[in-house]
Amino acid sequence: MRAFPKCLLLLCGCLLGPRGLNAAVTDADAAALARDARAETLSTWMAYVKYAWPHDELLPLTKGHHDWYADSLSIAPIDAYSTLKIMGFDEEAKRIEDFVVRDFSVDKDESVKVFEVNIRILGGLLCIYELTGSRQVLDKARSFADRLLPAFRSPTGLPYYFVNLRTGATKGNIVNVAEAGSYLFEFGILSYYTGNPVYYQTAKNADRKLFSMRSPIGLLGRDMNVDTGEWTMTQSMVGAYADSYYEYLYKSWLLFHDPEVKAMWDSTISAIQAHIAEPRGGLLWYGKVDMNTGRKVSAEVTLWDAFFPGLLALSGDLDRSRRSDAAWDQVWDRHGLVPMVYDYDRNEVVNPYYQLNPEVIESAFYLWKFTGDRRYLDQVAKYYGDIKEHCRTEVAYSHIQDVRTMKKADEMSTFFIAETLKYSYLSFSKGNPVNPTDYVFSTEAHPFRKADFREPEIAGNLGIK
Ligand code: DMJ
């Protein structure tokens, strides 16, 4: 393992003491890191409140704000809620809950990205309901989802890229696998809470269609036309462009126990292991292959792909998870952050941008929680320390334009609080009740407690036969 970053040594200085640069993180260090992650979350949140409330995103260098569309959707607070609540910032969380109930309007004449608002807004609202039981928040979630449903009224049942929240008008008939098939989880949870199967059935219909489009060797491509159901890009991969489709097959099975979804997962993961997995020394890579032949077409992987070891760990495949995680850890060690696109054959950065993404931390979090092997806690400490060292601004955290120069960019994605800080904190915080055995985390890291989803209501409310 590479040396701990400087700021981490300062933080744990008295705790790491003479054990030096490569010392492992002790329980006392982890407790100090948990306090630090909590404090960093609060100061970042307060900067958002001061400079950007209630807009979609904080600009962390110029201390301004940015909205995705003409009228703000308040994505940051809705996405941040579960992290603040888990960390015990009840006052800040309550402010968001009250805002959602009183001021958040879903009736906007705006064409929104169906995929993005599903995972950040619908998922965020559902988690506020999960953690508060507020029926008014659930009403907002239902009303928001009702405005997404027209997106699925295509000839194939696959969703269009954009839907207008007020008029239901759709546009954009080319979507990738993640954009087509990542609704099962949020829509299933909404069906469970409301007793209306339409949401889950709409999402499952899209997943069924996608599954039926697999090649003779069982792989999906990348992009498709939702009007015709034809592939427009036939490269197959596990990460960016496809990731949360695979993730939601398994996570939805964990929460809802739908055998049809489990069958789709089983078939898909075997095809991935047979045709995409590429062992290399002790490491395991998942590159890009042709969906029809399985022939490798590229060794370019993206920072989003680094979620896959976490999914493997969750599904019980610890051996592959460890080897795939080790591959990503090497990339991190080489750059001190992870570049957006990386070629593992040439060991070269293809796109050097870093967006404060959580995936490398997320995977180490799952491995730490499921194996108890402290090397994964050390990894999270290293990642957290590097992010603090390179991405910290005067008031918050920023994207990095180039991981080779560490030049900052004036952006802070909402998943930084929703995911990156949450997974860091939960890794450091020993015995936290929010753990991956008892909770299932959405792709945006919103946690839902398994015990809250009970048979026979699941089958009835979701319409599972
Ligand atoms: C998150 O918004 C979600 O995890 C999504 O599924 C893909 N990755 C980003 C963060 O990198």
Coordinates of C-alpha atoms and ligand atoms in Angstrom, one line a residue:
M1 CA 0.0 0.0 0.0
R2 CA 1.2 3.5 -0.8
A3 CA 2.0 5.9 2.0
F4 CA -0.9 7.7 3.7
P5 CA -1.5 11.2 2.4
K6 CA 0.0 14.0 4.4
C7 CA -3.2 15.5 5.7
L8 CA -4.2 12.0 7.0
L9 CA -1.0 11.8 8.9
L10 CA -1.6 15.2 10.4
L11 CA -5.1 14.2 11.4
C12 CA -4.1 10.9 12.9
G13 CA -0.7 12.2 13.9
C14 CA -1.0 11.5 17.5
L15 CA -2.6 8.2 16.8
L16 CA -0.3 6.9 14.1
G17 CA 2.7 8.3 15.9
P18 CA 6.0 6.5 15.4
R19 CA 4.4 3.6 13.4
G20 CA 5.2 5.8 10.4
L21 CA 3.9 6.3 6.9
N22 CA 2.7 2.8 6.1
A23 CA 1.1 2.1 9.4
A24 CA -2.3 0.4 9.3
V25 CA -5.4 2.3 10.6
T26 CA -6.2 1.3 14.2
D27 CA -9.7 1.5 15.7
A28 CA -8.7 4.8 17.4
D29 CA -7.5 6.2 14.0
A30 CA -10.8 5.0 12.4
A31 CA -12.8 6.8 15.2
A32 CA -10.8 10.0 14.5
L33 CA -11.4 9.6 10.8
A34 CA -15.1 9.1 11.4
R35 CA -15.2 12.4 13.4
D36 CA -13.2 14.1 10.6
A37 CA -15.5 12.8 7.8
R38 CA -18.5 14.0 9.9
A39 CA -16.9 17.5 10.4
E40 CA -16.0 17.8 6.7
T41 CA -19.5 16.8 5.7
L42 CA -21.0 19.5 8.0
S43 CA -18.7 22.3 6.8
T44 CA -19.3 21.3 3.1
W45 CA -23.0 21.3 3.8
M46 CA -22.9 24.7 5.5
A47 CA -21.0 26.1 2.5
Y48 CA -23.7 24.8 0.3
V49 CA -26.4 26.4 2.5
K50 CA -24.5 29.7 2.6
Y51 CA -23.7 30.0 -1.1
A52 CA -26.1 27.8 -3.0
W53 CA -29.3 26.9 -1.1
P54 CA -31.7 25.7 -2.5
H55 CA -30.0 25.4 -5.9
D56 CA -28.9 22.1 -7.6
E57 CA -25.2 22.4 -6.9
L58 CA -22.6 24.5 -5.1
L59 CA -19.7 26.0 -7.1
P60 CA -16.9 25.3 -4.7
L61 CA -14.3 27.7 -6.0
T62 CA -16.3 30.8 -7.0
K63 CA -18.8 30.2 -4.1
G64 CA -21.8 30.4 -6.4
H65 CA -24.4 28.0 -7.5
H66 CA -25.4 26.1 -10.6
D67 CA -28.8 24.7 -11.7
W68 CA -29.1 21.8 -14.2
Y69 CA -32.2 23.4 -15.8
A70 CA -33.8 26.9 -15.9
D71 CA -35.8 26.3 -12.8
S72 CA -33.8 24.7 -9.9
L73 CA -34.7 21.1 -8.8
S74 CA -32.9 21.5 -5.5
I75 CA -31.0 18.3 -6.3
A76 CA -28.2 18.8 -3.7
P77 CA -30.3 18.9 -0.5
I78 CA -32.6 16.0 -1.6
D79 CA -29.5 13.9 -2.4
A80 CA -27.7 15.0 0.8
Y81 CA -30.5 14.2 3.2
S82 CA -29.6 10.6 4.1
T83 CA -26.0 11.3 4.7
L84 CA -26.8 14.2 7.1
K85 CA -29.3 12.1 8.9
I86 CA -27.0 9.1 9.2
M87 CA -24.3 11.3 10.7
G88 CA -26.8 12.7 13.2
F89 CA -27.2 16.2 11.8
D90 CA -30.9 16.2 12.6
E91 CA -31.4 19.9 12.5
E92 CA -29.9 20.2 9.0
A93 CA -31.9 17.1 7.9
K94 CA -35.1 18.6 9.3
R95 CA -34.5 21.8 7.3
I96 CA -34.4 19.7 4.1
E97 CA -37.5 17.7 5.1
D98 CA -39.5 20.9 5.8
F99 CA -38.3 22.4 2.5
V100 CA -39.4 19.4 0.6
V101 CA -42.9 19.5 2.2
R102 CA -43.4 23.2 1.9
D103 CA -41.4 24.5 -1.1
F104 CA -40.3 21.7 -3.4
S105 CA -42.5 21.7 -6.5
V106 CA -42.5 18.9 -8.9
D107 CA -44.7 20.8 -11.4
K108 CA -42.1 22.3 -13.6
D109 CA -42.2 22.9 -17.3
E110 CA -38.8 21.3 -17.8
S111 CA -37.4 18.4 -19.7
V112 CA -35.3 16.4 -17.3
K113 CA -32.9 13.5 -17.6
V114 CA -35.0 10.6 -16.5
F115 CA -32.1 8.5 -15.3
E116 CA -30.4 11.2 -13.2
V117 CA -33.5 12.5 -11.5
N118 CA -34.7 9.0 -10.7
I119 CA -31.6 8.1 -8.8
R120 CA -31.0 11.5 -7.1
I121 CA -34.5 13.0 -6.7
L122 CA -36.9 10.1 -6.5
G123 CA -34.3 8.0 -4.6
G124 CA -33.6 10.9 -2.3
L125 CA -37.3 11.6 -1.6
L126 CA -38.0 7.9 -0.9
C127 CA -35.1 7.8 1.5
I128 CA -36.4 10.9 3.4
Y129 CA -39.7 9.0 3.7
E130 CA -37.9 5.9 4.8
L131 CA -36.1 7.8 7.5
T132 CA -39.0 10.1 8.7
G133 CA -42.3 8.4 7.8
S134 CA -43.6 11.7 6.5
R135 CA -46.7 11.0 4.3
Q136 CA -46.3 14.5 2.7
V137 CA -42.8 13.5 1.5
L138 CA -44.2 10.3 0.1
D139 CA -46.8 12.3 -1.7
K140 CA -44.1 14.4 -3.3
A141 CA -42.2 11.2 -4.3
R142 CA -45.3 9.7 -5.8
S143 CA -46.2 12.8 -7.7
F144 CA -42.6 13.1 -9.0
A145 CA -42.6 9.5 -10.2
D146 CA -46.0 10.0 -11.9
R147 CA -44.3 12.6 -13.9
L148 CA -41.6 10.2 -15.0
L149 CA -43.9 7.5 -16.1
P150 CA -44.7 9.1 -19.5
A151 CA -41.0 8.5 -20.4
F152 CA -41.8 4.8 -20.6
R153 CA -44.6 5.2 -23.1
S154 CA -42.4 4.1 -26.0
P155 CA -43.2 1.3 -28.5
T156 CA -40.7 -0.9 -26.6
G157 CA -41.4 0.2 -23.0
L158 CA -37.8 1.5 -22.7
P159 CA -37.7 5.1 -21.4
Y160 CA -36.9 8.1 -23.5
Y161 CA -33.9 10.1 -22.3
F162 CA -35.9 13.3 -21.4
V163 CA -39.4 13.8 -20.0
N164 CA -41.1 17.1 -19.4
L165 CA -42.3 17.1 -15.8
R166 CA -45.4 19.2 -16.5
T167 CA -46.5 18.1 -20.0
G168 CA -45.1 14.5 -20.1
A169 CA -43.6 15.3 -23.5
T170 CA -40.6 13.1 -24.2
K171 CA -37.5 13.4 -26.4
G172 CA -34.2 11.5 -27.0
N173 CA -34.7 8.0 -28.3
I174 CA -31.1 6.8 -27.9
V175 CA -30.2 5.7 -24.4
N176 CA -27.6 3.5 -22.9
V177 CA -28.2 0.4 -20.7
A178 CA -28.0 2.2 -17.4
E179 CA -30.4 4.9 -18.6
A180 CA -32.8 2.2 -19.9
G181 CA -32.8 -0.2 -17.0
S182 CA -32.0 1.4 -13.7
Y183 CA -35.5 2.0 -12.2
L184 CA -36.4 -1.3 -10.6
F185 CA -35.1 -0.3 -7.2
E186 CA -36.7 3.2 -6.7
F187 CA -39.9 2.3 -8.5
G188 CA -40.1 -1.0 -6.5
I189 CA -39.7 0.9 -3.3
L190 CA -42.4 3.4 -4.3
S191 CA -44.8 0.5 -5.2
Y192 CA -44.2 -1.0 -1.8
Y193 CA -44.9 2.2 0.0
T194 CA -48.0 3.2 -2.0
G195 CA -49.4 -0.3 -2.7
N196 CA -49.5 0.6 -6.4
P197 CA -47.7 -2.0 -8.6
V198 CA -47.6 0.3 -11.7
Y199 CA -44.2 1.7 -10.8
Y200 CA -42.4 -1.6 -10.3
Q201 CA -44.1 -3.2 -13.3
T202 CA -43.2 -0.3 -15.5
A203 CA -39.5 -0.6 -14.5
K204 CA -39.6 -4.4 -14.8
N205 CA -41.1 -4.2 -18.2
A206 CA -38.1 -2.1 -19.4
D207 CA -35.7 -4.6 -17.8
R208 CA -37.5 -7.5 -19.4
K209 CA -37.2 -5.8 -22.8
L210 CA -33.5 -5.2 -22.2
F211 CA -32.9 -8.8 -21.2
S212 CA -34.7 -10.0 -24.3
M213 CA -32.2 -7.9 -26.4
R214 CA -29.2 -9.9 -25.1
S215 CA -26.9 -11.5 -27.7
P216 CA -26.7 -15.3 -28.2
I217 CA -23.8 -15.3 -25.7
G218 CA -25.9 -13.5 -23.1
L219 CA -24.3 -10.0 -23.3
L220 CA -26.0 -6.6 -23.6
G221 CA -24.6 -3.8 -25.8
R222 CA -24.2 -0.2 -24.8
D223 CA -26.7 2.1 -26.6
M224 CA -30.1 1.4 -28.1
N225 CA -33.0 3.0 -29.9
V226 CA -36.1 3.0 -27.6
D227 CA -38.5 3.3 -30.5
T228 CA -37.2 0.2 -32.4
G229 CA -35.4 -1.8 -29.7
E230 CA -32.3 -2.0 -31.9
W231 CA -28.8 -1.7 -30.6
T232 CA -26.9 1.4 -31.9
M233 CA -23.7 0.6 -30.1
T234 CA -22.7 -3.1 -29.5
Q235 CA -19.8 -2.8 -27.1
S236 CA -20.5 -4.6 -23.8
M237 CA -19.1 -3.5 -20.5
V238 CA -19.9 -3.6 -16.8
G239 CA -19.2 0.1 -15.9
A240 CA -20.1 3.5 -17.3
Y241 CA -23.1 3.3 -19.7
A242 CA -24.4 0.0 -18.1
D243 CA -23.4 -0.1 -14.4
S244 CA -26.6 0.5 -12.4
Y245 CA -28.6 -1.9 -14.6
Y246 CA -26.6 -4.8 -13.3
E247 CA -26.5 -3.3 -9.8
Y248 CA -30.3 -2.9 -9.7
L249 CA -30.9 -6.5 -10.8
Y250 CA -29.1 -7.8 -7.8
K251 CA -30.1 -5.1 -5.3
S252 CA -33.7 -5.3 -6.3
W253 CA -33.6 -9.1 -5.8
L254 CA -32.1 -8.5 -2.3
L255 CA -35.0 -6.2 -1.3
F256 CA -38.0 -7.7 -3.2
H257 CA -37.1 -11.4 -3.7
D258 CA -38.5 -11.4 -7.2
P259 CA -37.4 -14.7 -8.8
E260 CA -37.7 -13.3 -12.3
V261 CA -35.2 -10.6 -11.5
K262 CA -32.8 -13.1 -9.9
A263 CA -32.9 -15.2 -13.0
M264 CA -32.0 -12.1 -15.1
W265 CA -29.1 -11.4 -12.7
D266 CA -27.8 -15.0 -12.7
S267 CA -27.8 -15.2 -16.5
T268 CA -26.2 -11.8 -16.9
I269 CA -23.5 -12.2 -14.4
S270 CA -22.4 -15.6 -15.8
A271 CA -22.1 -14.1 -19.3
I272 CA -20.1 -11.2 -17.9
Q273 CA -17.7 -13.6 -16.1
A274 CA -17.4 -15.8 -19.1
H275 CA -16.8 -13.1 -21.7
I276 CA -15.7 -9.8 -20.1
A277 CA -13.6 -10.7 -17.1
E278 CA -9.9 -10.6 -17.9
P279 CA -7.5 -12.0 -15.2
R280 CA -4.1 -10.4 -15.3
G281 CA -1.6 -11.6 -12.7
G282 CA -3.4 -11.4 -9.4
L283 CA -5.7 -8.7 -10.8
L284 CA -9.0 -8.9 -12.5
W285 CA -10.1 -6.3 -15.2
Y286 CA -13.4 -5.9 -16.9
G287 CA -12.8 -4.2 -20.2
K288 CA -15.0 -3.8 -23.3
V289 CA -16.0 -6.7 -25.6
D290 CA -18.2 -7.1 -28.6
M291 CA -21.6 -8.3 -27.4
N292 CA -22.0 -10.9 -30.1
T293 CA -18.6 -12.5 -30.3
G294 CA -17.1 -11.7 -26.8
R295 CA -13.9 -10.4 -28.6
K296 CA -12.1 -7.7 -26.6
V297 CA -12.4 -4.3 -28.3
S298 CA -10.9 -2.0 -25.7
A299 CA -8.9 -1.9 -22.4
E300 CA -10.3 1.5 -21.6
V301 CA -12.1 1.5 -18.3
T302 CA -13.7 4.5 -16.4
L303 CA -13.8 5.5 -12.8
W304 CA -17.5 4.5 -12.7
D305 CA -16.5 0.8 -13.4
A306 CA -14.8 0.7 -10.0
F307 CA -18.2 0.1 -8.4
F308 CA -18.2 -3.5 -9.7
P309 CA -16.0 -5.1 -7.0
G310 CA -18.5 -3.7 -4.5
L311 CA -21.4 -5.4 -6.3
L312 CA -19.4 -8.6 -6.6
A313 CA -18.8 -8.5 -2.8
L314 CA -22.4 -7.9 -2.1
S315 CA -23.4 -10.8 -4.3
G316 CA -21.0 -13.1 -2.4
D317 CA -18.2 -13.3 -4.9
L318 CA -15.4 -12.2 -2.6
D319 CA -12.6 -13.7 -4.6
R320 CA -13.3 -11.8 -7.9
S321 CA -14.2 -8.8 -5.8
R322 CA -10.8 -8.7 -4.1
R323 CA -8.9 -9.1 -7.4
S324 CA -11.0 -6.5 -9.2
D325 CA -10.6 -4.1 -6.3
A326 CA -6.8 -4.6 -6.3
A327 CA -6.7 -3.5 -9.9
W328 CA -8.5 -0.2 -9.1
D329 CA -6.3 0.3 -6.0
Q330 CA -3.3 0.2 -8.2
V331 CA -4.7 2.9 -10.5
W332 CA -5.4 5.0 -7.5
D333 CA -1.9 4.5 -6.2
R334 CA -0.4 5.5 -9.5
H335 CA -2.3 8.9 -9.6
G336 CA -3.4 9.7 -6.1
L337 CA -7.0 9.9 -7.4
V338 CA -8.7 8.0 -10.2
P339 CA -8.8 9.4 -13.7
M340 CA -12.1 9.4 -15.6
V341 CA -10.8 7.0 -18.3
Y342 CA -7.8 4.7 -18.0
D343 CA -6.3 2.1 -20.4
Y344 CA -5.1 -0.9 -18.4
D345 CA -3.2 -2.4 -21.4
R346 CA -1.1 0.7 -21.9
N347 CA -1.2 1.9 -18.3
E348 CA -2.2 5.3 -19.6
V349 CA -4.6 8.0 -18.6
V350 CA -7.1 8.6 -21.4
N351 CA -9.2 11.3 -19.7
P352 CA -7.6 12.8 -16.6
Y353 CA -10.7 14.4 -15.0
Y354 CA -11.9 13.4 -11.5
Q355 CA -15.4 14.3 -10.3
L356 CA -15.3 13.4 -6.6
N357 CA -16.8 10.1 -7.5
P358 CA -17.4 7.4 -4.8
E359 CA -16.9 4.1 -6.6
V360 CA -13.4 3.2 -5.4
I361 CA -14.4 4.0 -1.8
E362 CA -17.8 2.2 -2.2
S363 CA -16.1 -1.0 -3.3
A364 CA -13.5 -0.9 -0.4
F365 CA -16.4 -0.2 2.0
Y366 CA -18.2 -3.4 1.0
L367 CA -15.0 -5.5 1.1
W368 CA -14.2 -4.0 4.6
K369 CA -17.6 -4.7 5.9
F370 CA -17.9 -8.2 4.4
T371 CA -14.4 -9.6 5.0
G372 CA -13.2 -7.7 8.1
D373 CA -9.8 -7.5 6.3
R374 CA -8.3 -4.2 7.5
R375 CA -6.5 -3.6 4.3
Y376 CA -9.8 -2.3 2.9
L377 CA -10.2 0.1 5.8
D378 CA -6.6 1.3 5.1
Q379 CA -7.6 1.8 1.5
V380 CA -10.6 4.0 2.4
A381 CA -8.4 6.0 4.7
K382 CA -6.0 6.5 1.9
Y383 CA -8.7 7.5 -0.6
Y384 CA -10.3 9.9 1.8
G385 CA -7.0 11.5 2.7
D386 CA -6.1 12.0 -0.9
I387 CA -9.4 13.6 -1.7
K388 CA -9.0 15.9 1.2
E389 CA -5.5 16.8 0.1
H390 CA -6.2 17.4 -3.5
C391 CA -9.9 18.4 -3.8
R392 CA -10.4 20.6 -0.6
T393 CA -11.2 24.2 -1.5
E394 CA -11.5 27.1 0.9
V395 CA -15.2 26.2 1.6
A396 CA -15.9 22.8 0.2
Y397 CA -14.5 20.2 -2.3
S398 CA -14.0 20.5 -6.1
H399 CA -13.6 18.3 -9.2
I400 CA -10.1 17.9 -10.5
Q401 CA -9.4 18.8 -14.1
D402 CA -6.4 16.6 -14.4
V403 CA -5.2 14.1 -11.9
R404 CA -1.6 14.5 -13.2
T405 CA -1.5 18.2 -12.2
M406 CA -4.3 18.3 -9.6
K407 CA -5.7 21.5 -11.1
K408 CA -9.1 22.1 -9.6
A409 CA -12.4 22.7 -11.5
D410 CA -15.3 24.8 -10.1
E411 CA -17.8 22.0 -9.7
M412 CA -19.0 19.7 -6.8
S413 CA -21.3 16.9 -7.8
T414 CA -24.2 16.1 -5.5
F415 CA -23.0 12.5 -5.1
F416 CA -20.0 13.8 -3.2
I417 CA -22.1 14.3 -0.1
A418 CA -24.7 11.6 -1.0
E419 CA -22.1 8.9 -1.6
T420 CA -18.4 9.7 -1.3
L421 CA -18.6 11.2 2.2
K422 CA -21.3 8.7 3.3
Y423 CA -19.3 5.6 2.3
S424 CA -16.1 7.1 3.9
Y425 CA -17.9 7.8 7.2
L426 CA -19.6 4.4 7.3
S427 CA -16.3 2.7 6.7
F428 CA -14.6 4.5 9.6
S429 CA -17.6 4.4 11.9
K430 CA -17.4 1.1 13.8
G431 CA -20.6 -0.9 14.4
N432 CA -22.8 1.7 12.6
P433 CA -26.3 0.2 12.3
V434 CA -26.4 1.4 8.7
N435 CA -24.4 -1.5 7.2
P436 CA -24.7 -3.5 4.0
T437 CA -25.9 -6.6 5.7
D438 CA -29.1 -4.9 7.1
Y439 CA -29.5 -2.2 4.5
V440 CA -29.5 -2.1 0.7
F441 CA -28.0 1.1 -0.7
S442 CA -29.4 2.6 -3.9
T443 CA -26.9 3.4 -6.7
E444 CA -26.8 6.9 -5.2
A445 CA -26.1 5.4 -1.7
H446 CA -29.5 6.0 -0.3
P447 CA -30.0 3.2 2.3
F448 CA -33.2 1.2 2.7
R449 CA -33.5 -1.2 5.6
K450 CA -34.3 -4.8 4.5
A451 CA -36.5 -5.5 7.5
D452 CA -38.8 -2.7 6.5
F453 CA -39.8 -4.6 3.4
R454 CA -42.0 -7.5 4.4
E455 CA -43.7 -10.4 2.7
P456 CA -46.5 -10.8 1.7
E457 CA -46.9 -7.0 1.2
I458 CA -43.9 -7.0 -1.2
A459 CA -45.5 -9.5 -3.7
G460 CA -48.9 -7.8 -3.4
N461 CA -47.8 -4.2 -3.7
L462 CA -45.3 -4.8 -6.4
G463 CA -47.5 -7.2 -8.4
I464 CA -45.0 -10.1 -8.3
K465 CA -46.6 -13.3 -9.3
Ligands
DMJ1 C1 -23.7 8.2 -9.2 O1 -24.5 9.3 -9.5 C2 -24.4 6.9 -9.3 O2 -23.7 6.0 -8.5 C3 -24.5 6.4 -10.7 O3 -25.2 5.2 -10.8 C4 -23.2 6.4 -11.4 N1 -22.2 7.0 -10.7 C5 -22.4 8.3 -10.1 C6 -21.3 8.8 -9.2 O4 -20.0 8.6 -9.9

